[in-house]
Amino acid sequence: MQRAGYLLYDSSVEKMAPEEHETSKAIADSIERTNASSFAARHHAIRQQHAKGQGYLKGELTVYDDLPNHLRQGMFATARSYPIIIRLSTAFGDIRSDRIRVPRGMAIKVLGVDGTKALPEDNSANQDLLLVNHKNYFSDAASYLKIQRKFELQPSTPDIVLRSLGFLARGFKKASGCIGFALPMGVDAVADAGDNILGESFYSQAAIRFGDYIARLCAAPVSESVLQLRGMPAYTDDNMLRNSVVDFFRNNTAEYELRAQLGTDLRRTPVEDASIEWLEEVSPHQPIGRITLPPQEADSPERRAYSDEILSFDPWRCLEAHQPLGSIMRLRKEVYRASSGFRHKMNERPMKEPHDISEYPD
């Protein structure tokens, strides 16, 4: 069913594969082994993905006051401002050199969001948005299982091997672009250009409920301060990304626009297959709010400890109106909770959700 040309949300948009429970269990078991081996090597638990923090920020998300009705959904129903915490990161469940060019993440925690939560056990007033600088992801849980088994080998793989694989992948990506061939998702991930993280656009990759509708989200740079960083290289030393973020925020403000793509039909804007790009000509990005990040200390020891050790970011920490949808998102429901629980337990640092932005260290 549609309204104003957009697909209306209904529980029937999700179609679980018969083997999904078994596949999800296999992925969870693999992640458990990866977490255990990483802890044994480090004597400290880190995130299973996006382990390396590249900047720890606070700011504000302002919902636009002139949105049309189809965008006034969930937390965007009323024009207002929310305090936010952002953790910038790079992929891999390991702390590696920035010379290894891997996908970058922007995890956003929106504080003080009122409404019914997607999970009854979620007693926070926060909404987490997890975005990555790639538009698409693995298609479903079954495809993710194949790459997860390779992730088990990653901690023991030398940096030089990963850098060499990235070099080859970027060559394949350039060649595939010339002949119109789509790279496998795993190859595309290690073929990341490695540009300045602040100049990137970030995407939800998979679908979420958007009130009456279905959407994918994007945060795109809009202030000149970050637009001029688009495509700028940032892989000249082992910690170049974090250093560049810290240097930038000493004197500069960054602004990003939060945008929504609304689903139009399950063929061109699918819910279950996260590998299919929602094309702009089918579903254009529509502005819904602005993220403002003022000058600040982006990597104090206190902020790093709070963000890396205390906080967790989970797409299922959300309003019912923004429930994650599709196979990949259903997979994350249990896996994120189990992985986060392992990290907090082993480090003896209980997870705590902030109630107020004043709890975030300066």
Coordinates of C-alpha atoms in Angstrom, one line a residue:
M1 CA 0.0 0.0 0.0
Q2 CA 1.2 3.5 -0.8
R3 CA 0.6 7.1 0.3
A4 CA 2.0 10.1 -1.6
G5 CA 4.0 7.7 -3.8
Y6 CA 5.8 6.0 -0.8
L7 CA 5.5 2.5 0.5
L8 CA 3.6 2.4 3.8
Y9 CA 5.0 0.4 6.7
D10 CA 3.4 -2.9 7.5
S11 CA 4.8 -5.9 9.3
S12 CA 4.4 -7.9 6.0
V13 CA 7.3 -6.0 4.4
E14 CA 9.7 -8.3 6.3
K15 CA 10.1 -11.9 5.0
M16 CA 12.3 -14.1 7.2
A17 CA 14.2 -16.9 5.4
P18 CA 13.4 -20.4 6.9
E19 CA 17.1 -20.9 7.9
E20 CA 17.6 -17.4 9.4
H21 CA 17.6 -18.5 13.0
E22 CA 20.3 -21.2 12.4
T23 CA 22.3 -18.7 10.4
S24 CA 22.1 -16.1 13.1
K25 CA 23.2 -18.6 15.7
A26 CA 26.2 -19.6 13.6
I27 CA 27.2 -15.9 13.2
A28 CA 26.8 -15.3 17.0
D29 CA 29.0 -18.4 17.7
S30 CA 31.7 -17.0 15.3
I31 CA 31.6 -13.6 16.9
E32 CA 31.9 -15.2 20.4
R33 CA 35.0 -17.0 19.2
T34 CA 36.4 -13.8 17.7
N35 CA 35.8 -11.9 20.9
A36 CA 37.4 -14.6 23.1
S37 CA 40.5 -14.8 20.9
S38 CA 40.8 -11.0 20.8
F39 CA 40.5 -10.8 24.6
A40 CA 43.1 -13.6 25.1
A41 CA 45.6 -11.7 22.9
R42 CA 44.9 -8.2 24.4
H43 CA 43.7 -9.0 27.9
H44 CA 41.1 -6.4 27.1
A45 CA 37.8 -6.6 25.3
I46 CA 37.1 -4.4 22.3
R47 CA 34.2 -4.0 19.9
Q48 CA 33.8 -6.8 17.4
Q49 CA 33.4 -4.2 14.6
H50 CA 34.5 -0.6 14.5
A51 CA 36.9 -1.1 17.4
K52 CA 39.1 1.9 16.7
G53 CA 37.6 5.2 17.8
Q54 CA 38.6 8.1 15.6
G55 CA 36.9 11.0 17.4
Y56 CA 34.5 11.5 20.3
L57 CA 32.1 14.4 19.9
K58 CA 29.1 16.1 21.3
G59 CA 26.7 18.5 19.5
E60 CA 23.2 19.0 18.5
L61 CA 20.6 17.5 16.1
T62 CA 18.0 20.1 15.0
V63 CA 14.9 18.8 13.3
Y64 CA 13.8 21.1 10.6
D65 CA 10.6 23.1 11.2
D66 CA 9.2 23.1 7.7
L67 CA 9.0 19.3 7.0
P68 CA 6.1 18.0 4.9
N69 CA 3.8 15.5 6.5
H70 CA 5.4 12.4 5.1
L71 CA 8.7 13.4 6.8
R72 CA 7.1 14.4 10.2
Q73 CA 7.5 10.9 11.5
G74 CA 8.7 9.4 14.8
M75 CA 11.4 11.6 16.4
F76 CA 11.1 14.0 13.5
A77 CA 7.4 14.7 14.0
T78 CA 8.1 18.0 15.9
A79 CA 10.7 20.7 15.1
R80 CA 13.1 20.7 18.1
S81 CA 16.7 20.2 19.0
Y82 CA 18.3 17.1 20.7
P83 CA 21.8 16.8 22.3
I84 CA 23.8 14.1 20.6
I85 CA 27.0 12.1 21.2
I86 CA 29.0 10.9 18.2
R87 CA 31.7 8.3 18.0
L88 CA 33.6 8.2 14.8
S89 CA 35.4 4.9 14.0
T90 CA 36.9 2.6 11.5
A91 CA 35.9 -1.0 10.8
F92 CA 37.5 -4.2 11.9
G93 CA 37.3 -5.7 15.4
D94 CA 40.9 -4.7 16.0
I95 CA 43.0 -1.6 16.5
R96 CA 45.0 -1.3 13.3
S97 CA 47.0 1.3 11.4
D98 CA 45.1 3.9 9.5
R99 CA 47.2 3.0 6.5
I100 CA 44.8 0.1 6.2
R101 CA 41.9 1.7 4.4
V102 CA 38.6 0.3 5.8
P103 CA 35.1 1.6 6.0
R104 CA 34.4 4.5 8.5
G105 CA 31.5 4.8 10.9
M106 CA 29.5 7.5 12.5
A107 CA 27.5 6.3 15.5
I108 CA 25.0 8.9 16.8
K109 CA 23.3 8.7 20.2
V110 CA 20.4 11.1 20.3
L111 CA 19.4 12.0 23.9
G112 CA 16.0 12.8 25.3
V113 CA 13.8 11.1 22.7
D114 CA 10.3 10.5 23.9
G115 CA 8.1 7.7 22.8
T116 CA 7.4 4.0 22.8
K117 CA 10.6 2.0 22.3
A118 CA 11.0 -0.9 19.9
L119 CA 12.1 -3.2 22.7
P120 CA 10.3 -3.3 26.0
E121 CA 13.6 -3.8 28.0
D122 CA 15.0 -0.6 26.6
N123 CA 14.3 1.9 29.4
S124 CA 16.6 4.6 28.0
A125 CA 15.3 7.9 26.4
N126 CA 17.9 7.6 23.7
Q127 CA 17.8 6.8 19.9
D128 CA 20.9 5.3 18.3
L129 CA 21.7 5.8 14.6
L130 CA 24.5 3.7 13.2
L131 CA 25.9 5.0 9.9
V132 CA 28.8 3.9 7.6
N133 CA 30.4 5.6 4.6
H134 CA 29.2 2.8 2.2
K135 CA 25.6 3.0 0.9
N136 CA 25.0 -0.8 0.9
Y137 CA 25.9 -3.8 3.0
F138 CA 25.8 -7.6 2.8
S139 CA 22.5 -8.7 1.4
D140 CA 21.3 -10.8 4.4
A141 CA 22.4 -12.9 7.3
A142 CA 23.4 -15.8 5.1
S143 CA 25.8 -13.6 3.1
Y144 CA 27.2 -12.1 6.3
L145 CA 28.0 -15.5 7.7
K146 CA 30.5 -16.1 4.9
I147 CA 32.4 -12.9 5.6
Q148 CA 32.2 -13.4 9.4
R149 CA 34.1 -16.6 9.1
K150 CA 36.9 -14.7 7.3
F151 CA 36.7 -12.0 10.1
E152 CA 37.8 -14.8 12.5
L153 CA 41.1 -14.9 10.7
Q154 CA 41.6 -11.1 10.6
P155 CA 43.3 -10.5 14.0
S156 CA 46.1 -12.8 13.1
T157 CA 46.6 -11.3 9.6
P158 CA 49.7 -9.0 9.4
D159 CA 49.1 -5.3 8.5
I160 CA 51.2 -5.7 5.3
V161 CA 48.9 -8.4 4.1
L162 CA 45.7 -6.3 4.7
R163 CA 47.3 -3.3 3.1
S164 CA 48.2 -5.4 0.0
L165 CA 44.7 -6.8 -0.2
G166 CA 43.3 -3.3 0.0
F167 CA 45.7 -2.2 -2.8
L168 CA 44.4 -5.0 -5.0
A169 CA 40.8 -4.4 -4.1
R170 CA 41.1 -0.7 -5.1
G171 CA 42.5 -1.8 -8.4
F172 CA 39.6 -4.2 -8.9
K173 CA 37.1 -1.5 -7.9
K174 CA 38.5 0.9 -10.5
A175 CA 38.4 -1.7 -13.2
S176 CA 34.9 -2.8 -12.3
G177 CA 33.7 0.8 -12.5
C178 CA 35.0 0.9 -16.1
I179 CA 33.1 -2.2 -17.2
G180 CA 30.0 -1.8 -15.0
F181 CA 30.7 -4.8 -12.8
A182 CA 29.6 -4.7 -9.2
L183 CA 32.2 -5.9 -6.7
P184 CA 31.4 -8.4 -4.0
M185 CA 30.6 -6.6 -0.8
G186 CA 33.6 -7.9 1.1
V187 CA 36.0 -6.7 -1.7
D188 CA 34.3 -3.3 -1.8
A189 CA 34.7 -2.9 1.9
V190 CA 38.5 -3.3 1.8
A191 CA 38.7 -1.1 -1.3
D192 CA 37.7 2.0 0.7
A193 CA 39.5 5.1 -0.6
G194 CA 40.7 6.0 2.8
D195 CA 39.8 9.7 2.6
N196 CA 39.5 12.2 5.5
I197 CA 36.7 10.9 7.7
L198 CA 35.1 14.3 8.2
G199 CA 34.5 14.8 4.5
E200 CA 32.5 11.5 4.1
S201 CA 28.8 10.9 3.8
F202 CA 27.5 8.2 6.1
Y203 CA 24.5 5.8 5.4
S204 CA 22.3 3.5 7.4
Q205 CA 22.9 0.9 4.7
A206 CA 19.7 -1.1 5.6
A207 CA 16.1 0.0 6.2
I208 CA 14.4 1.2 9.2
R209 CA 10.8 2.0 9.9
F210 CA 10.1 5.7 9.5
G211 CA 6.8 6.1 11.2
D212 CA 4.1 5.4 8.6
Y213 CA 6.8 4.7 6.0
I214 CA 10.2 2.9 5.5
A215 CA 13.5 4.7 5.0
R216 CA 17.2 4.6 4.8
L217 CA 19.1 7.5 6.4
C218 CA 22.1 9.5 5.4
A219 CA 24.3 12.2 7.1
A220 CA 26.0 14.3 4.5
P221 CA 28.5 17.2 5.1
V222 CA 27.1 20.6 4.3
S223 CA 29.3 23.2 6.0
E224 CA 32.2 24.5 3.9
S225 CA 34.6 23.4 6.7
V226 CA 33.9 19.7 6.0
L227 CA 32.9 19.9 2.3
Q228 CA 36.5 21.0 1.5
L229 CA 37.8 17.7 3.1
R230 CA 35.8 15.5 0.7
G231 CA 38.2 13.2 -1.2
M232 CA 41.2 14.5 0.8
P233 CA 43.7 11.6 1.6
A234 CA 44.1 10.7 5.2
Y235 CA 46.3 7.6 5.4
T236 CA 49.9 9.0 5.8
D237 CA 50.5 7.6 9.3
D238 CA 49.1 5.0 11.7
N239 CA 46.8 7.4 13.5
M240 CA 46.1 10.0 10.9
L241 CA 42.3 9.9 11.1
R242 CA 42.1 10.6 14.8
N243 CA 44.8 13.2 14.6
S244 CA 43.0 15.0 11.8
V245 CA 39.7 15.0 13.7
V246 CA 41.4 16.4 16.8
D247 CA 43.2 19.1 14.8
F248 CA 40.0 20.1 13.0
F249 CA 37.8 20.5 16.1
R250 CA 40.3 22.7 17.9
N251 CA 39.0 25.7 15.9
N252 CA 36.2 24.5 13.5
T253 CA 32.5 23.7 13.5
A254 CA 31.2 20.8 11.4
E255 CA 27.7 20.6 10.0
Y256 CA 26.0 17.6 8.5
E257 CA 22.5 17.3 7.1
L258 CA 20.5 14.3 8.1
R259 CA 18.4 13.0 5.2
A260 CA 15.9 10.3 4.6
Q261 CA 15.2 8.1 1.5
L262 CA 11.7 6.8 1.6
G263 CA 10.9 3.4 0.2
T264 CA 8.7 3.3 -2.9
D265 CA 8.3 -0.4 -3.6
L266 CA 9.9 -3.6 -2.4
R267 CA 11.6 -4.3 -5.7
R268 CA 13.5 -1.1 -6.2
T269 CA 13.8 -0.2 -2.5
P270 CA 13.9 -3.6 -0.9
V271 CA 13.8 -4.3 2.8
E272 CA 15.3 -7.8 3.0
D273 CA 18.3 -7.3 0.7
A274 CA 20.7 -4.6 2.1
S275 CA 23.1 -5.0 -0.8
I276 CA 20.8 -3.2 -3.3
E277 CA 21.3 0.5 -3.5
W278 CA 18.2 2.7 -3.3
L279 CA 18.8 4.9 -6.3
E280 CA 18.5 8.6 -6.0
E281 CA 16.3 8.8 -9.1
V282 CA 13.9 6.3 -7.5
S283 CA 14.0 7.7 -4.0
P284 CA 15.8 11.1 -3.5
H285 CA 17.4 12.0 -0.2
Q286 CA 15.1 14.5 1.6
P287 CA 16.5 16.7 4.4
I288 CA 15.1 16.2 7.8
G289 CA 17.5 17.8 10.2
R290 CA 21.0 19.3 10.8
I291 CA 23.8 18.0 12.9
T292 CA 26.1 20.7 14.4
L293 CA 29.4 19.9 16.0
P294 CA 31.1 22.9 17.6
P295 CA 34.8 23.3 18.3
Q296 CA 35.9 20.9 21.2
E297 CA 38.5 18.5 22.4
A298 CA 37.7 15.5 20.3
D299 CA 40.0 12.9 22.0
S300 CA 40.5 13.6 25.7
P301 CA 41.4 10.5 27.8
E302 CA 38.2 10.9 29.7
R303 CA 36.1 11.0 26.5
R304 CA 37.8 8.1 24.9
A305 CA 37.4 5.9 28.1
Y306 CA 33.7 6.9 28.4
S307 CA 32.9 6.3 24.7
D308 CA 35.0 3.1 24.2
E309 CA 34.4 1.5 27.5
I310 CA 31.1 2.7 28.9
L311 CA 28.9 3.5 25.9
S312 CA 27.3 1.1 23.5
F313 CA 25.6 1.9 20.2
D314 CA 22.8 -0.4 19.1
P315 CA 20.4 0.1 16.2
W316 CA 17.7 -1.6 18.3
R317 CA 18.0 1.1 21.0
C318 CA 15.3 3.1 19.2
L319 CA 11.7 4.2 19.0
E320 CA 9.1 1.7 17.8
A321 CA 8.6 4.2 15.0
H322 CA 12.2 3.7 13.9
Q323 CA 12.4 -0.1 14.3
P324 CA 15.2 -1.7 12.2
L325 CA 13.9 -3.8 9.3
G326 CA 15.2 -6.7 7.2
S327 CA 17.5 -9.7 7.7
I328 CA 20.7 -7.8 8.5
M329 CA 18.9 -5.6 11.1
R330 CA 17.2 -8.6 12.7
L331 CA 20.7 -10.3 13.0
R332 CA 22.0 -7.2 14.8
K333 CA 19.2 -7.5 17.4
E334 CA 20.9 -10.3 19.4
V335 CA 24.4 -10.1 18.1
Y336 CA 25.0 -6.5 19.2
R337 CA 23.7 -7.1 22.6
A338 CA 25.8 -10.3 23.1
S339 CA 29.0 -8.7 21.9
S340 CA 28.5 -5.5 24.0
G341 CA 27.7 -7.7 27.0
F342 CA 30.9 -9.6 26.6
R343 CA 33.0 -6.4 26.3
H344 CA 31.5 -4.8 29.4
K345 CA 31.7 -8.0 31.5
M346 CA 35.3 -8.8 30.6
N347 CA 36.5 -5.2 31.2
E348 CA 34.4 -4.9 34.4
R349 CA 33.0 -1.7 33.1
P350 CA 29.2 -1.8 33.2
M351 CA 27.4 -0.3 30.3
K352 CA 25.5 2.9 31.2
E353 CA 23.2 4.9 29.1
P354 CA 23.5 8.7 29.6
H355 CA 20.4 10.6 30.8
D356 CA 21.9 14.1 30.1
I357 CA 24.6 15.5 27.9
S358 CA 26.4 16.8 31.0
E359 CA 27.4 13.2 31.7
Y360 CA 29.6 13.2 28.6
P361 CA 33.1 14.3 29.6
D362 CA 34.6 17.5 28.3

